[in-house]
Coordinates of C-alpha atoms and ligand atoms in Angstrom, one line a residue:
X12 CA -7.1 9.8 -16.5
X13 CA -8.6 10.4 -19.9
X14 CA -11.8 10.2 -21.5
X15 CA -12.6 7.5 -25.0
X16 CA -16.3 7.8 -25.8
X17 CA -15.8 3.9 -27.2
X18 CA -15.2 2.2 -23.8
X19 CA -17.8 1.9 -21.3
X20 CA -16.7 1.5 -17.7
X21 CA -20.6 1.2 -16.8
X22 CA -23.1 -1.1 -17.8
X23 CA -27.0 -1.4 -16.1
X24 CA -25.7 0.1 -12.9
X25 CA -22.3 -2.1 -12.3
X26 CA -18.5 -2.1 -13.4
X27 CA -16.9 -3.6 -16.1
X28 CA -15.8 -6.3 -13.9
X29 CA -19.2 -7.0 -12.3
X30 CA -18.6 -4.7 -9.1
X31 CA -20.7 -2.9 -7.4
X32 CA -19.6 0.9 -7.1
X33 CA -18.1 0.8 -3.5
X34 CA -16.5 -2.1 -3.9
X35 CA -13.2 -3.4 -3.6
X36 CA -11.3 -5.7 -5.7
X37 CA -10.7 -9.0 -3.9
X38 CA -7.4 -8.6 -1.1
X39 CA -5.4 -11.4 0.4
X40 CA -1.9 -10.5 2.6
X41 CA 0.9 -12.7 3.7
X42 CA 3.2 -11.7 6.3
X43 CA 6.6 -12.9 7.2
X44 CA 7.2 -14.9 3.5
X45 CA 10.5 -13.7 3.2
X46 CA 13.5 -15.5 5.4
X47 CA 15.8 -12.6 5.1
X48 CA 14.1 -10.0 5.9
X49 CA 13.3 -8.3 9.4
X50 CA 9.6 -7.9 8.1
X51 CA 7.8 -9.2 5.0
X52 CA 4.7 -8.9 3.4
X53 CA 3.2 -9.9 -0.2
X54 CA -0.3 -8.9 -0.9
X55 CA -2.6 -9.5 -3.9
X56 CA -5.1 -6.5 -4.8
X57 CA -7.0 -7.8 -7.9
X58 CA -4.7 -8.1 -10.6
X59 CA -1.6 -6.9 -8.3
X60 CA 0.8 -8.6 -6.9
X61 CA 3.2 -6.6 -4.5
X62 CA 6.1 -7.5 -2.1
X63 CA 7.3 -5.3 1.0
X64 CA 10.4 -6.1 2.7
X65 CA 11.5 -4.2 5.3
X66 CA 15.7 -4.4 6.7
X67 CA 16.4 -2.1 9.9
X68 CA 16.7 -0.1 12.0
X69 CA 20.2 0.1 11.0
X70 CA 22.8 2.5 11.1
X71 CA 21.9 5.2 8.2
X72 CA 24.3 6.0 5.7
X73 CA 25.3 8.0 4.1
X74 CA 26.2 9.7 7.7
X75 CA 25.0 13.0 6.6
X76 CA 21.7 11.7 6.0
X77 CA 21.3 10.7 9.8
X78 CA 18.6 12.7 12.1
X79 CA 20.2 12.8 15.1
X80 CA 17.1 12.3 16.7
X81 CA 15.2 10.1 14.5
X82 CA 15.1 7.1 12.3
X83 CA 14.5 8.1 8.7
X84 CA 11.9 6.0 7.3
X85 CA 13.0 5.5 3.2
X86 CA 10.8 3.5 1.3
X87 CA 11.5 2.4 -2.0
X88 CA 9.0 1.7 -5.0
X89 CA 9.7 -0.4 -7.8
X90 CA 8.0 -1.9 -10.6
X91 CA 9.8 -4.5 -12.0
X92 CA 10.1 -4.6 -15.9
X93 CA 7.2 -7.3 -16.4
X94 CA 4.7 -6.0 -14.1
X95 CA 3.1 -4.1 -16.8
X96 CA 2.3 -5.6 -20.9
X97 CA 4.5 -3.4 -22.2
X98 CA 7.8 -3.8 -20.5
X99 CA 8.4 -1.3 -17.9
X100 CA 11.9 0.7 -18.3
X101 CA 14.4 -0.5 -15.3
X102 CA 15.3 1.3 -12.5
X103 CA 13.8 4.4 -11.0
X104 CA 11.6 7.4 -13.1
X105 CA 9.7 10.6 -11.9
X106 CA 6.6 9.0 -10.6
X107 CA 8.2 5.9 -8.5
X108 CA 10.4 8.8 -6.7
X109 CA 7.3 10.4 -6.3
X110 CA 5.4 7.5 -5.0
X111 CA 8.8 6.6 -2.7
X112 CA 8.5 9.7 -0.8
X113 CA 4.9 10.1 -0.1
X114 CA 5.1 5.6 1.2
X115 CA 8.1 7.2 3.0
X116 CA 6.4 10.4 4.7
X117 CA 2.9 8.0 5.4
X118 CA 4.8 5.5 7.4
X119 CA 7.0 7.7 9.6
X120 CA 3.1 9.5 10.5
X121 CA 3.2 6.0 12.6
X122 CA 6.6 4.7 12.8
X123 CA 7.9 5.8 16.4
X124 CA 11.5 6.7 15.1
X125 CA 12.2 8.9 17.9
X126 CA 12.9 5.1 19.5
X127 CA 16.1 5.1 16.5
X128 CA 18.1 8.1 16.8
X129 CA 20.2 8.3 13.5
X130 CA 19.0 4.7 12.1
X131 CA 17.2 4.4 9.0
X132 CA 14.6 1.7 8.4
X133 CA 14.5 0.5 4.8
X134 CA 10.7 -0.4 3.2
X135 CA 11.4 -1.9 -0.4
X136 CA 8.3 -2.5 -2.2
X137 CA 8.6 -4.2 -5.4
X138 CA 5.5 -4.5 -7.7
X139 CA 5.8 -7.7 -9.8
X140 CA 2.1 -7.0 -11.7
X141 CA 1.0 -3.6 -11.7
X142 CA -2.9 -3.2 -12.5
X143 CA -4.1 0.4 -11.0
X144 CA -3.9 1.3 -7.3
X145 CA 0.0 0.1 -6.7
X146 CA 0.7 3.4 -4.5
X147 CA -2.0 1.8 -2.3
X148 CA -1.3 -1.5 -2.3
X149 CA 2.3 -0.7 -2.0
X150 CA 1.9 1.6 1.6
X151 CA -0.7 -1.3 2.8
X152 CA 1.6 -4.1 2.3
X153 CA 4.7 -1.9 3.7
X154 CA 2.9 -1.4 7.0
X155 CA 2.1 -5.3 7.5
X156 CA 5.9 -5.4 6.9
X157 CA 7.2 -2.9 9.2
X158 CA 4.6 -4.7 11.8
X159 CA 6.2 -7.9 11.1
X160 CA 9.8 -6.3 11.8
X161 CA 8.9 -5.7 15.0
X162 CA 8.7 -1.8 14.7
X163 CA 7.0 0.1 17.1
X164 CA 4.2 1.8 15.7
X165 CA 1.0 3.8 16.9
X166 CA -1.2 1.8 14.6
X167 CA -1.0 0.3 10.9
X168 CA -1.6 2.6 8.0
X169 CA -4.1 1.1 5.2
X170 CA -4.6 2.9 1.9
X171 CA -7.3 2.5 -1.1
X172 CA -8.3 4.7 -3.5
X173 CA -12.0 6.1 -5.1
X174 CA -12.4 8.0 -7.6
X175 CA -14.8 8.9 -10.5
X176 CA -16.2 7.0 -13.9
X177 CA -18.9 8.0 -16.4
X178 CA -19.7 10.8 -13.7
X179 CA -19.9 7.7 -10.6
X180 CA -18.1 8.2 -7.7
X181 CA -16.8 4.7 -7.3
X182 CA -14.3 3.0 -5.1
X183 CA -11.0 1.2 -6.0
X184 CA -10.5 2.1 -9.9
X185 CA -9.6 -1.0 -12.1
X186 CA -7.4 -0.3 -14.4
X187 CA -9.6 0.7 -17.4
X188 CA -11.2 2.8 -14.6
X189 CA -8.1 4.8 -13.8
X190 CA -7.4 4.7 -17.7
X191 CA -10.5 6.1 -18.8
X192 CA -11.8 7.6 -15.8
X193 CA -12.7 10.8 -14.3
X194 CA -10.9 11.1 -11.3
X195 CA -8.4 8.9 -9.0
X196 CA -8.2 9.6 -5.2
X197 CA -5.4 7.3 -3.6
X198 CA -6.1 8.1 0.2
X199 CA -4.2 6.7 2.9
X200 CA -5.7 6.4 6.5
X201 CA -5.1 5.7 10.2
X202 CA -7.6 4.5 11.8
X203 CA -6.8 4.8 15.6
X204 CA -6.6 8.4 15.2
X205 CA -8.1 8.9 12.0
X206 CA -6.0 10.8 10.1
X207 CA -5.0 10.6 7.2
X208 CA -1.5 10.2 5.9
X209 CA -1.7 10.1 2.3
X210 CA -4.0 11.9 -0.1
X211 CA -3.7 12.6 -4.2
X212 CA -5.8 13.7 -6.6
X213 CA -5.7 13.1 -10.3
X214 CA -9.0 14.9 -12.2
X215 CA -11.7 16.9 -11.1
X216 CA -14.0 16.2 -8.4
X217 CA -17.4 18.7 -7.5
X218 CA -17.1 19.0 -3.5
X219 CA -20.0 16.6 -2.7
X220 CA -18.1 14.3 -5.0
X221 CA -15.2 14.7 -3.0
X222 CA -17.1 14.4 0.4
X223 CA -18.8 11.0 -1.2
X224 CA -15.2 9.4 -2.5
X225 CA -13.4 10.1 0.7
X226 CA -16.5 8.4 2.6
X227 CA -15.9 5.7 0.3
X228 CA -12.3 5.6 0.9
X229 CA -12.3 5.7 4.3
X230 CA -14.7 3.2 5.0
X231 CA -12.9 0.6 2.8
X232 CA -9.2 1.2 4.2
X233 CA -10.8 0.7 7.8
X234 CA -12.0 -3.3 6.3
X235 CA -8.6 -3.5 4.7
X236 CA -7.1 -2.8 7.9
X237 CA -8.9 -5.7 9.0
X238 CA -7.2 -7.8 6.6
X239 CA -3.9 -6.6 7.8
X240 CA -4.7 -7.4 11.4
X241 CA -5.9 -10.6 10.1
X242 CA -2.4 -11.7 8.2
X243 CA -0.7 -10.8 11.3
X244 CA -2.2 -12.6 13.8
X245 CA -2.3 -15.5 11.3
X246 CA 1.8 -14.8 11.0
X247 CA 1.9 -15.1 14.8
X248 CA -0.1 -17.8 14.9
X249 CA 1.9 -20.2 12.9
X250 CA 4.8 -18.9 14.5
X251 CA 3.4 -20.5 17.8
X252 CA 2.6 -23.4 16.1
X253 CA 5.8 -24.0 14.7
X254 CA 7.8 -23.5 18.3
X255 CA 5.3 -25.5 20.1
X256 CA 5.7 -28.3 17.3
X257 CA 9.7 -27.8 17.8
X258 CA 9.3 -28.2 21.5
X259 CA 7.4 -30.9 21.1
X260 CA 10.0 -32.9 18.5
X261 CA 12.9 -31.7 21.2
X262 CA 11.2 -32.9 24.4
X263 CA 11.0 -29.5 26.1
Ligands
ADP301 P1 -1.1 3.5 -9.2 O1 -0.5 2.2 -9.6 O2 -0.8 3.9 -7.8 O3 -2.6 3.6 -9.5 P2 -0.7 5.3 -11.4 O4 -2.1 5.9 -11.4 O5 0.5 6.2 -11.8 O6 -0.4 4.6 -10.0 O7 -0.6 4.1 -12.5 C1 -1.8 3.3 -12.8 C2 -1.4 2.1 -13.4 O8 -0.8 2.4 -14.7 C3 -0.3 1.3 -12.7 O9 -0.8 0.5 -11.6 C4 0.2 0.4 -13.8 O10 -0.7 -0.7 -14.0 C5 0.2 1.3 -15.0 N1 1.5 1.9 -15.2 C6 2.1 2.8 -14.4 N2 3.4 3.1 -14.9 C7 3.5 2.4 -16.0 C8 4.6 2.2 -17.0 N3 5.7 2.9 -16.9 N4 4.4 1.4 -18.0 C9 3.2 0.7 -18.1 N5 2.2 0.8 -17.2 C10 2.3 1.6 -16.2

């Protein structure tokens, strides 16, 4: 967040890129694209491009990091050192331990890991192009992947954030937007029992702002949940297909 009087994020009542202000940048998800993996999913945001692999539940160690009544969700953020123009320092920093921890604590809100005492289930998200919004992209794809792992969960968690430009509330910040914006708002949802599960705030916000960008946040994490529904059941689909088609070669 910063303001630079020389760029303008708004232009005869639409966004830099031509969107309207609560929109979302386009969203495509892929489950299951990784063979080794229990669960998998890569998602494109706009310019992002994000992988989730999920291994477990598996035995946690260290030991003394068990719960002996629970599975520990531990997620893990990356950005990988080309996912941004200038080349991203290796290995972890301050904000993707931050961002680690609130994926984690966002996913075990619906993860039933009283099922897997002492287990941990391990979420790596790796961002390969990083272009605002990664925290959200990030916990969206990691819940298509724990759902493709077969983990029990009350529901999937989706995540998008609004914020504020040129005194707009607006949905989904670009990445000039977050740059040179107002205020960012990553919010993550659930929509079975509407809570929510993940909620920031970078800059300044009036109330009725507030009110108005988590309206707007809300509302567009309940159609992205429809798009992870959507790459699941076409994950399950092909998955069909391709044992029928096997049957079929094998005479059964
Ligand atoms: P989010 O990606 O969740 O919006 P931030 O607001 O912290 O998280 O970051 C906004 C964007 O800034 C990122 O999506 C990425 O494009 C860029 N960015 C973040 N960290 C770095 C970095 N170390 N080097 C270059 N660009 C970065």
């Amino acid at each position: 967040m910063g303001s630079n009087k020389d760029i303008e994020l708004i232009e005869d009542g639409k966004r830099m890129d031509g969107r309207e202000f609560d929109e979302l940048r386009e969203i495509t998800i892929k489950a299951g694209v990784l063979k080794r993996a229990d669960g998998s999913a890569y998602l494109e945001w706009g310019k992002n491009k994000i992988m989730a692999a999920v291994y477990g539940p598996r035995e946690m160690h260290p030991r003394h990091a068990q719960e002996t009544r629970k599975a520990v969700v531990r997620a893990r953020y990356n950005m990988a050192a080309f996912s941004v123009p200038d080349r991203k320092r290796p290995g972890p920093d301050r904000r993707s331990i931050e961002i680690s921890k609130l994926v984690s604590e966002a996913l075990e809100k619906v993860v039933f890991t009283e099922k897997y005492p002492r287990s941990v289930i391990d979420v790596f998200i790796e961002v390969l192009q990083a272009s605002a919004g990664t925290r959200c992209g990030g916990l969206t794809a990691a819940s298509v992947a724990l759902a493709d792992a077969g983990i029990p969960m009350s529901d999937l968690v989706a995540s998008c954030a609004s914020g504020k430009i040129e005194g707009q509330v607006v949905l989904d910040l670009g990445k000039n937007e977050d740059n040179y914006g107002q205020a960012d708002v990553p919010v993550g949802y659930i929509p079975r029992s509407d809570d929510i599960c993940l909620l920031q705030m970078d800059g300044n916000l009036t109330e009725e702002e507030y009110e108005e960008a988590m309206d707007m946040a809300i509302e567009a994490c309940k159609e992205i949940h429809g798009i992870q529904r959507e790459a699941l059941r076409e994950r399950y689909s092909t998955e069909l297909k391709d044992e029928n088609e096997k049957d079929l070669a094998e005479g059964v």
